[in-house]
Short mmCIF file of C-alpha atoms and ligand atoms in Angstrom, two decimals:
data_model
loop_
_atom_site.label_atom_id
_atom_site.label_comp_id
_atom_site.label_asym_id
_atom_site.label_seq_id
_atom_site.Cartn_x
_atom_site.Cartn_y
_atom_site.Cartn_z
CA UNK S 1 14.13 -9.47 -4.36
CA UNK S 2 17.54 -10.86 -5.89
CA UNK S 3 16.29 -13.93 -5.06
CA UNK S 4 13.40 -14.51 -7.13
CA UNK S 5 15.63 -12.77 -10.37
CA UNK S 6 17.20 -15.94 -10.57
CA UNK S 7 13.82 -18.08 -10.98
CA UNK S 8 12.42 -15.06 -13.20
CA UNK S 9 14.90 -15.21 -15.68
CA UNK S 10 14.48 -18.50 -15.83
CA UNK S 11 10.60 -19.49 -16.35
CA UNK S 12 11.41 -16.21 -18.94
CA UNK S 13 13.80 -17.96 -20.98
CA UNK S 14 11.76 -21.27 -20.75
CA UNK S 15 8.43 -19.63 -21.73
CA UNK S 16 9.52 -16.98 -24.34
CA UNK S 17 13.22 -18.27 -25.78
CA UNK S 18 16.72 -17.38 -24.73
CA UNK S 19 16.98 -14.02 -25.73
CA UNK S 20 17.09 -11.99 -22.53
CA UNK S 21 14.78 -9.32 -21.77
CA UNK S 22 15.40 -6.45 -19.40
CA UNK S 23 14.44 -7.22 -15.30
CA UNK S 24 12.96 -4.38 -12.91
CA UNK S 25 11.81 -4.48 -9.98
CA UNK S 26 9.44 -2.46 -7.74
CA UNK S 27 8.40 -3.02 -4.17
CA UNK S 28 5.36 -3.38 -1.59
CA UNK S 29 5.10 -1.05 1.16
CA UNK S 30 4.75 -0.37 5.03
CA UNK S 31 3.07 2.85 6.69
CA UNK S 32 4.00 3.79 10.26
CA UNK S 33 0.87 6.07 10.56
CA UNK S 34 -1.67 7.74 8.22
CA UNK S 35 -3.93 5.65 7.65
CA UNK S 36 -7.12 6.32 5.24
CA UNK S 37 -5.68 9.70 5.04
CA UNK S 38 -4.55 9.95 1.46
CA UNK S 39 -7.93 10.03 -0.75
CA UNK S 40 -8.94 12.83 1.81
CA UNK S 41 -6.08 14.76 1.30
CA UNK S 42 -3.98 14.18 4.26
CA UNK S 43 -0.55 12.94 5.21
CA UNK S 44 0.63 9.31 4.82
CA UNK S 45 4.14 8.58 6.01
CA UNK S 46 5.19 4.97 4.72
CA UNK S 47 8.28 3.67 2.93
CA UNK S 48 9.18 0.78 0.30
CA UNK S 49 10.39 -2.40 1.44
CA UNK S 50 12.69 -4.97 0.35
CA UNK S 51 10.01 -7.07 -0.73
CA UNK S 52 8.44 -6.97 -3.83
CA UNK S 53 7.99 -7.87 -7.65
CA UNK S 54 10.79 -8.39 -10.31
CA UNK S 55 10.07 -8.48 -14.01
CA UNK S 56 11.73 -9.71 -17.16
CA UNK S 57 10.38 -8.07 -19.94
CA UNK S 58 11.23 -7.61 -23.59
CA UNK S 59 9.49 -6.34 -26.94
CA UNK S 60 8.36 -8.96 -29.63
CA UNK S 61 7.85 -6.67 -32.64
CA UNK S 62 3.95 -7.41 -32.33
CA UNK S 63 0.81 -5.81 -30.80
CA UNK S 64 0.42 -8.80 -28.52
CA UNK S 65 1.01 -8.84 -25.23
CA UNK S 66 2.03 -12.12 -23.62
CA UNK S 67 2.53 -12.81 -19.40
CA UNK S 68 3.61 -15.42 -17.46
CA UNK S 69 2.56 -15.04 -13.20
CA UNK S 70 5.26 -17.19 -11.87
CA UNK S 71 3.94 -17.39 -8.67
CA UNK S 72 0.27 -18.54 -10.10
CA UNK S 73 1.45 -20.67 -12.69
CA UNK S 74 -0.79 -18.72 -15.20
CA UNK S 75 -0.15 -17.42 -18.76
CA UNK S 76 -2.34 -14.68 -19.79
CA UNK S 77 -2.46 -13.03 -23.52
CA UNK S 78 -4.27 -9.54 -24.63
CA UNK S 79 -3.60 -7.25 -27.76
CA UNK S 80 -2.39 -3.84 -26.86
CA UNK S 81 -5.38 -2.18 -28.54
CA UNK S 82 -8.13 -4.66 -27.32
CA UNK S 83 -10.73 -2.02 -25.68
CA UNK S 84 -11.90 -5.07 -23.01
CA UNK S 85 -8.79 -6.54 -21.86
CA UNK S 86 -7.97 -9.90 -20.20
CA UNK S 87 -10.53 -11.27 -17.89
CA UNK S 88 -8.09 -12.61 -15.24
CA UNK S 89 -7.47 -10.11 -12.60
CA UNK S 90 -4.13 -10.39 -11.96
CA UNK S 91 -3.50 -9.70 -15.67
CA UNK S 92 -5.86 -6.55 -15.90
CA UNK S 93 -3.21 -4.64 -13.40
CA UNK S 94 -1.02 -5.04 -16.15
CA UNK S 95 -3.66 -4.45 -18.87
CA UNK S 96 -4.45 -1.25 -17.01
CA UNK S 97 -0.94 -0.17 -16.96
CA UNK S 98 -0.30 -0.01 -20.88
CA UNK S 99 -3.76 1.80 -21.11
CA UNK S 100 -2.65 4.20 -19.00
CA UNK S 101 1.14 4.80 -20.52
CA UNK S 102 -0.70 5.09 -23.91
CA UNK S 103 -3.30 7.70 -22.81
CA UNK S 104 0.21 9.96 -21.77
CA UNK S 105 1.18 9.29 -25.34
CA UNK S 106 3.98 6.34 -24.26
CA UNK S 107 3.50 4.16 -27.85
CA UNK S 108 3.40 0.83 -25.79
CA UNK S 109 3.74 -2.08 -28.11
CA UNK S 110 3.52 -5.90 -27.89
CA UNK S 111 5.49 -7.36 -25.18
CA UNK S 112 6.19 -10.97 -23.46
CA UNK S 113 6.74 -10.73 -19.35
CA UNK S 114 7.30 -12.96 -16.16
CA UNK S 115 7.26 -12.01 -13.23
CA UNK S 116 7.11 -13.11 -9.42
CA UNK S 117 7.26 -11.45 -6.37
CA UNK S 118 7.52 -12.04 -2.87
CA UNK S 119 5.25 -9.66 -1.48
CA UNK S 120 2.94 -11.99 0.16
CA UNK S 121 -0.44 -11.21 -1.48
CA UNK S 122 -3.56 -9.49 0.38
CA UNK S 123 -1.20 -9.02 3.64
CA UNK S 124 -1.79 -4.66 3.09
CA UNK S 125 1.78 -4.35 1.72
CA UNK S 126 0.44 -3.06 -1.44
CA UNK S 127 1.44 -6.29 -3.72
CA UNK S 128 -0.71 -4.83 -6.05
CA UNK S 129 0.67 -1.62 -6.15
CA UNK S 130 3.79 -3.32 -6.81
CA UNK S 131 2.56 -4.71 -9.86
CA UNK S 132 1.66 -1.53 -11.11
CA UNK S 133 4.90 0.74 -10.61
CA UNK S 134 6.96 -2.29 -11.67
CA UNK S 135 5.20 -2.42 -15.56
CA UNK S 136 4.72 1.50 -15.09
CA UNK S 137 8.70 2.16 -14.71
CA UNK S 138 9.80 -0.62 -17.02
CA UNK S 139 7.43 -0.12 -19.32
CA UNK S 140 7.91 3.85 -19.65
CA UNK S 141 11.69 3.22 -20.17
CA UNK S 142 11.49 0.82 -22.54
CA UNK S 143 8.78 2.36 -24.85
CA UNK S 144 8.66 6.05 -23.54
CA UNK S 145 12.67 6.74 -23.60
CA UNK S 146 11.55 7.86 -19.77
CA UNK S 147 8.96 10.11 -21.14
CA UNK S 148 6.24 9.97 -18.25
CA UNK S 149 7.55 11.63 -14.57
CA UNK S 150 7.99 9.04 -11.55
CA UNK S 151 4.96 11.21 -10.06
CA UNK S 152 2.61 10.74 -12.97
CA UNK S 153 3.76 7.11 -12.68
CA UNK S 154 2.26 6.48 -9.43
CA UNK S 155 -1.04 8.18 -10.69
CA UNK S 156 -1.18 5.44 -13.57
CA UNK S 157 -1.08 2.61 -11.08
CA UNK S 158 -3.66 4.69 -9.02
CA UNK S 159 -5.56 5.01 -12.08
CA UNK S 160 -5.39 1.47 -13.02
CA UNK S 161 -6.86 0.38 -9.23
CA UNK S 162 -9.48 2.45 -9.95
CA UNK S 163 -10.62 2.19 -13.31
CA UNK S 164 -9.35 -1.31 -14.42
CA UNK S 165 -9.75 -3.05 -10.56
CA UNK S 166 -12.54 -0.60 -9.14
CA UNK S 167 -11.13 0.50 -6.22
CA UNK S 168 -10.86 4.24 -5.76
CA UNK S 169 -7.78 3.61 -3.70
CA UNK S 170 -5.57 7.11 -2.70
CA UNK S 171 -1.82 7.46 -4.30
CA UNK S 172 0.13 6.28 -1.13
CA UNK S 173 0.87 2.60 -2.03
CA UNK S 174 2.02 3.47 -5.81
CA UNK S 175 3.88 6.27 -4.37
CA UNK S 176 5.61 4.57 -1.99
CA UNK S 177 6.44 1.96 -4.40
CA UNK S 178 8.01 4.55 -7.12
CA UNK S 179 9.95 6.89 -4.62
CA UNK S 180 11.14 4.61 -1.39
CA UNK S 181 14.64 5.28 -0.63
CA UNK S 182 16.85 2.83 1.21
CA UNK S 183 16.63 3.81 5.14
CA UNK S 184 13.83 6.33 4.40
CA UNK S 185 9.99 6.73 5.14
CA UNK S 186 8.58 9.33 3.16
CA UNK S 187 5.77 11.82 4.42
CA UNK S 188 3.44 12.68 1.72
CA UNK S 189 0.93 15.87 2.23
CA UNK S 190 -1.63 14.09 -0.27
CA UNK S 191 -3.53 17.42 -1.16
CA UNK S 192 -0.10 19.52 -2.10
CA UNK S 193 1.51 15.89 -3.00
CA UNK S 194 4.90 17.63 -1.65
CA UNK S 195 6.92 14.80 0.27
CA UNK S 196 10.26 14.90 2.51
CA UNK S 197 12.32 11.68 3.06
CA UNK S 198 12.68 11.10 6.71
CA UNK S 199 16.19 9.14 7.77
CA UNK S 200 14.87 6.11 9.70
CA UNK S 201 16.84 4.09 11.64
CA UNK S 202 15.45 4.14 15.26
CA UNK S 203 18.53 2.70 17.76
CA UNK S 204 17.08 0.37 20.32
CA UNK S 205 13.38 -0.67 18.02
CA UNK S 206 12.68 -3.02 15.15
CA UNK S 207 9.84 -2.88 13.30
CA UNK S 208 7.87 -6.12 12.71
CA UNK S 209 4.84 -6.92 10.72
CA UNK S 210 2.44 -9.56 11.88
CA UNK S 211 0.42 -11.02 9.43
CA UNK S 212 -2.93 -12.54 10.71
CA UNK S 213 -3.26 -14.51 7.29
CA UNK S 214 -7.34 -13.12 7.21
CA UNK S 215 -8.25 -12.12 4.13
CA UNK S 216 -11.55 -10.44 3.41
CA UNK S 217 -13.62 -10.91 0.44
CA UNK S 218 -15.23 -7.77 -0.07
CA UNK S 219 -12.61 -5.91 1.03
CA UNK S 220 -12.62 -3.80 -2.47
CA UNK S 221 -16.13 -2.80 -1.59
CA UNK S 222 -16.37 -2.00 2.00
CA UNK S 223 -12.89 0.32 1.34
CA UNK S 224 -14.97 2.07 -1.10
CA UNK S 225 -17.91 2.68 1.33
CA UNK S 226 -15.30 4.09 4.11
CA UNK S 227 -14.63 6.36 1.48
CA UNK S 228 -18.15 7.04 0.34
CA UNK S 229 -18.80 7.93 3.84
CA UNK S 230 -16.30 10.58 4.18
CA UNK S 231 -16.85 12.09 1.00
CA UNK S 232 -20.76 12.37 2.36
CA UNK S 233 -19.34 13.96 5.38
CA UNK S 234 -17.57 16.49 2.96
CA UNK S 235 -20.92 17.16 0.92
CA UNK S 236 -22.50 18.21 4.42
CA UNK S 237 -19.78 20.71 5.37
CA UNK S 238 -19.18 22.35 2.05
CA UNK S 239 -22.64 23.50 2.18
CA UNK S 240 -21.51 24.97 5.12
CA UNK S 241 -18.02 26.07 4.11
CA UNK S 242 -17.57 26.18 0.54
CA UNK S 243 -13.79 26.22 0.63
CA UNK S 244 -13.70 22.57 2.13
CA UNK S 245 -12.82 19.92 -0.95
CA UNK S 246 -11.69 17.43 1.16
CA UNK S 247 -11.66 16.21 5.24
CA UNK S 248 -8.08 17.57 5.05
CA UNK S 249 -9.71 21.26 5.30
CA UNK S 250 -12.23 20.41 8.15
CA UNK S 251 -11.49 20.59 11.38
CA UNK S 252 -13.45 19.65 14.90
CA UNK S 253 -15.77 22.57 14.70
CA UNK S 254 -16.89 22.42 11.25
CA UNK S 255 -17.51 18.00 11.63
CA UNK S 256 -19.81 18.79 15.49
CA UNK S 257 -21.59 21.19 12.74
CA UNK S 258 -23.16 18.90 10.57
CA UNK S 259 -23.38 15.72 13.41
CA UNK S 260 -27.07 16.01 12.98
CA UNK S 261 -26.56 15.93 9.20
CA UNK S 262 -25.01 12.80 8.91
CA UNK S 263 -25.22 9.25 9.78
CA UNK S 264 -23.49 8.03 12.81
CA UNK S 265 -21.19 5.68 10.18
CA UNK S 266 -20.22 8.84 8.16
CA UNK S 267 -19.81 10.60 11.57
CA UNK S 268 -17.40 8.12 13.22
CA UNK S 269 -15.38 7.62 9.62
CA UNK S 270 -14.84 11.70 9.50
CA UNK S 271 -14.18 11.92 13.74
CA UNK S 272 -11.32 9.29 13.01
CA UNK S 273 -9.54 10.49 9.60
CA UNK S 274 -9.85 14.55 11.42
CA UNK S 275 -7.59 12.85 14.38
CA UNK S 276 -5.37 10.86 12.49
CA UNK S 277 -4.38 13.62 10.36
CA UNK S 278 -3.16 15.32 13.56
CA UNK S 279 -1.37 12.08 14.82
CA UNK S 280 0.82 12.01 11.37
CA UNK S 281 2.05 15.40 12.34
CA UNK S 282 2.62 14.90 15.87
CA UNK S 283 4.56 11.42 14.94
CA UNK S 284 6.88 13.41 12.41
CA UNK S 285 8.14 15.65 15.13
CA UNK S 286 8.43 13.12 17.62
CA UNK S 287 10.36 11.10 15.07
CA UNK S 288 12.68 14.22 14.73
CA UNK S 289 13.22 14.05 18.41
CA UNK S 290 13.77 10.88 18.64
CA UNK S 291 10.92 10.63 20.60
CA UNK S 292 9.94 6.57 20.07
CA UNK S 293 7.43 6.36 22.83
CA UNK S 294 5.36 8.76 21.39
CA UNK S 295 5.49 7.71 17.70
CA UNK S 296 4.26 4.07 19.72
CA UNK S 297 1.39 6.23 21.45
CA UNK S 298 0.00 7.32 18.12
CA UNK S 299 0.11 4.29 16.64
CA UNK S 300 -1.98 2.62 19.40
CA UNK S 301 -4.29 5.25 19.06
CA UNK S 302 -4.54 5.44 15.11
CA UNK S 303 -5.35 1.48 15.77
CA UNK S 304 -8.05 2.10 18.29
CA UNK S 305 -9.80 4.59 15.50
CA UNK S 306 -9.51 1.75 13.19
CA UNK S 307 -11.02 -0.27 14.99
CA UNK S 308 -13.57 1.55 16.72
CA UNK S 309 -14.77 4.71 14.25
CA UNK S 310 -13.29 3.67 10.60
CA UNK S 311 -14.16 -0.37 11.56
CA UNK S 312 -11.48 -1.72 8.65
CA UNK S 313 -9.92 -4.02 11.47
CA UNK S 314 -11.33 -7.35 12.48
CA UNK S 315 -11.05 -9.76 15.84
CA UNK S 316 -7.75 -11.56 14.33
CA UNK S 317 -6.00 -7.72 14.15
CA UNK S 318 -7.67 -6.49 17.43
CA UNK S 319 -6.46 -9.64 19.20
CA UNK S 320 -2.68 -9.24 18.02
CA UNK S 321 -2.80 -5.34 18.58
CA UNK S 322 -3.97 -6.73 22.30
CA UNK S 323 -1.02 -9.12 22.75
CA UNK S 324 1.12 -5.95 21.55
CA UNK S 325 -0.21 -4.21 24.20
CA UNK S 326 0.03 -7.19 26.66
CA UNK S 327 3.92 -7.32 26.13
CA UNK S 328 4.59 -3.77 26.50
CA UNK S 329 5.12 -3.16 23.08
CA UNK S 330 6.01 0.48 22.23
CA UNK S 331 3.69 0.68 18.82
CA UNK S 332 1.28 -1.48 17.72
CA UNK S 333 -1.93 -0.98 15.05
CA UNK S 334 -2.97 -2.58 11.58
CA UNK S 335 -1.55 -1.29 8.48
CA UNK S 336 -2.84 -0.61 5.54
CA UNK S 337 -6.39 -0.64 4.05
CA UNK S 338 -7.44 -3.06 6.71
CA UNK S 339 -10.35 -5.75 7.10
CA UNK S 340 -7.06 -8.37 7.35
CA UNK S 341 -3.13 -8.24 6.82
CA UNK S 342 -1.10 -7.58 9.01
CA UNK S 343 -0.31 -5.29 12.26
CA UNK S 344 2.42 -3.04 12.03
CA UNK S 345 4.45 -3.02 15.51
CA UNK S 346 7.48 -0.66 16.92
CA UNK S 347 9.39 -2.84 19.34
CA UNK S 348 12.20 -2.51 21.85
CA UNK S 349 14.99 -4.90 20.55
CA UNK S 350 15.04 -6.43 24.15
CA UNK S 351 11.57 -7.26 23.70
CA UNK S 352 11.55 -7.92 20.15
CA UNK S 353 12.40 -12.12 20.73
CA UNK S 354 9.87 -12.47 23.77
CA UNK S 355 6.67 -10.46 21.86
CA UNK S 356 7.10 -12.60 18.49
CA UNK S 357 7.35 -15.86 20.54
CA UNK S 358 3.87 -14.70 22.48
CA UNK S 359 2.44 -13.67 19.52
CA UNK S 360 2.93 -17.08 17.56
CA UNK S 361 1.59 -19.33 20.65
CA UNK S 362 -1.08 -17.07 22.09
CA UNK S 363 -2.61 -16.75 18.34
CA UNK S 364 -2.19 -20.02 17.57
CA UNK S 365 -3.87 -21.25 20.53
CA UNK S 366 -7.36 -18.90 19.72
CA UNK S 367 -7.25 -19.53 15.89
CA UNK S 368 -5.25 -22.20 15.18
CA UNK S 369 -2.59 -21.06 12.93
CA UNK S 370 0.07 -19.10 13.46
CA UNK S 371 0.40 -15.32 12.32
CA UNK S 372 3.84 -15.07 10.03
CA UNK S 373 6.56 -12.46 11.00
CA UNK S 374 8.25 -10.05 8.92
CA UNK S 375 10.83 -7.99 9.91
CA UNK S 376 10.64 -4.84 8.39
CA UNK S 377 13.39 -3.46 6.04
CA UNK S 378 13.63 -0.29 4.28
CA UNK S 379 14.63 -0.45 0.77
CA UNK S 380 14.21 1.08 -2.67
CA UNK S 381 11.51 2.11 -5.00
CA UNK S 382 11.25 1.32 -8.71
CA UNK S 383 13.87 0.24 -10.41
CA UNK S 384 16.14 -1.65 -13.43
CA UNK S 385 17.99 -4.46 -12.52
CA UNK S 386 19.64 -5.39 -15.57
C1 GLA W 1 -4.94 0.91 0.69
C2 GLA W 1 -5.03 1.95 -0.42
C3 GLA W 1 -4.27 3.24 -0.04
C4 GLA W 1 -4.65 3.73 1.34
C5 GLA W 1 -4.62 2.60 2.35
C6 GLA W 1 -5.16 3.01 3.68
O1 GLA W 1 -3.64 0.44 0.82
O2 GLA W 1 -4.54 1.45 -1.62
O3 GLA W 1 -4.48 4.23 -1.02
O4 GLA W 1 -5.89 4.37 1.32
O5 GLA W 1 -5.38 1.47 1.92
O6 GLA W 1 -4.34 3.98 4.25
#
């Protein structure tokens, strides 16, 4: 992200005059496994990467609010107490943001931003999310003297996503974003939101990211029908079991219950998140044995519920977890909200050179471009620069 300060800082002093603002910066994310598992109250396990968005921003004594997208070449204006907002999307993250802060009392006033990031956009790294903590943090420090928790930031971008975006998205990608530590997933229990950082620097594997460069339209939509569906699935067994809020308190018994109850969609959705919560835990103590093959075994098997019961993957994803397997790749499955991005894979390092090479030609040669490669490194959460 150092990279892009130096174009930042400059589009800032060339769109709002020399006087330097202050730059933070706040990344995307990766998830090695829990998937769909946060909005029902499950485990995630993912970590920040070094990959992200950097802002310059500084006050201008005004209620207007004035940003510059670097990477979209688009100026957007709002005033801090318009009730509507902007009407261009990337703008109403932001919008949402200072809403948000103000609602927790943070006396957010006229500002000018710009901002880039190299996150690449729609890939499931949570570029979004990005946005969010980044205006969350910097905004909070420099109008809230800190005021607002780094939890309570991470609900603001969650609240932003779903009241300002309208997706009801779960906390793990603003999370991620706010807490990642260098070197360190973090496992989240998404009901008590407890977390422990978990050291991660497996000797022998690399993680790489595939990114299949399909991105799908109504993505927004059918992620809120997955978690319509599970929701339903809830209804049906809290009839049943009134302590049961959320799929994180059922278990196999109490889902074979209400089968008959439900539609085979809901079914399928619930049969996947109930397994995946137990393949979270069953990856954290395999991590703590160093125990990669098994970590890889759950992640093949998370991608197979994706694909099969929760259906958020899509022929592109399928066909690179396939080459994955082909190659004898220890870990392979798509990350992330799904229905495009990328494929998360753990790799031998012997391995690592051959199974990117295979993946570039044999994809190339069934859709015609090429999927890019990111190698996956662990970094920070939110953050000032300067
Ligand atoms: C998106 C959402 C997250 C999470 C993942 C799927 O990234 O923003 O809250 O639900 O999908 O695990």
């Amino acid at each position: 992200m150092n990279l892009i300060k130096k174009d930042v800082q400059d589009y800032f002093s060339e769109n709002f005059g020399n006087e330097r603002g202050s730059v933070y910066a706040s990344p995307g994310r990766i998830n090695l496994i829990g998937e769909h598992t946060d909005y029902n109250g499950g485990f995630v396990f993912p970590g920040a990467v070094d990959k992200g968005i950097v802002a310059e921003i500084k006050a201008n004594s005004s209620d207007k609010v004035r940003l510059y997208s670097i990477d979209l070449r688009d100026l957007s204006e709002f005033d801090i107490n318009d009730e509507n907002g902007p009407r261009a999307s990337w703008a109403r993250y932001i919008y949402g943001v200072c809403r948000e802060l103000i609602a927790r009392g943070v006396k957010v006033k006229g500002f000018d931003a710009a901002f880039a990031g190299d996150v690449p956009l729609g890939a499931g790294m949570s570029s979004s999310a990005a946005i969010e903590s980044c205006f969350a943090f910097a905004l909070n420090d420099m109008f809230g003297d800190n005021m607002i928790e780094k939890f309570e930031l991470a609900k603001i971008g969650q609240a932003t996503e779903h009241k300002y975006i309208g997706v009801n998205c779960g906390i793990m990608d603003q999370f991620a974003s706010v807490f990642g530590k260098k070197g360190h997933l973090i496992r989240l229990d998404c009901r008590s939101l407890e977390y422990e950082y978990f050291p991660f620097n497996p000797q022998g594997y690399k993680l790489v990211l595939l990114n299949s460069c399909v991105k799908h339209e109504l993505a927004s939509s059918a992620y809120n029908d997955r978690r319509r569906s599970c929701e339903n699935v809830v209804s049906k067994i809290a009839a049943k079991h009134p302590g049961v809020e959320t799929l994180r308190d059922a278990d196999w018994k109490m889902l074979d219950e209400v089968k008959n109850e439900v539609s085979q969609e809901d079914y399928n959705c619930a049969k996947y998140v109930i397994g995946e919560k137990e393949r979270v835990l069953a990856v954290c103590d395999a991590l703590k044995a160093g125990d990669y093959e098994t970590v890889g075994k759950k992640m093949y098997e998370t991608h197979n519920g994706l694909s099969n019961d929760y259906k958020v993957s899509c022929p592109e994803l399928d066909y690179l977890n396939d080459i994955a397997k082909e190659c004898g790749v220890t870990g392979s499955r798509v990350m992330g909200g799904g229905f495009g991005g990328c494929t998360i894979n753990l790799v031998k390092d012997e391995l690592y050179d051959e199974f990117v090479k295979t993946a570039k030609e044999k994809y190339k040669s069934r859709y015609n471009k090429e999927p890019l490669v990111y190698d996956v490194v662990v970094g920070d959460g939110s953050r000032k620069l300067s």
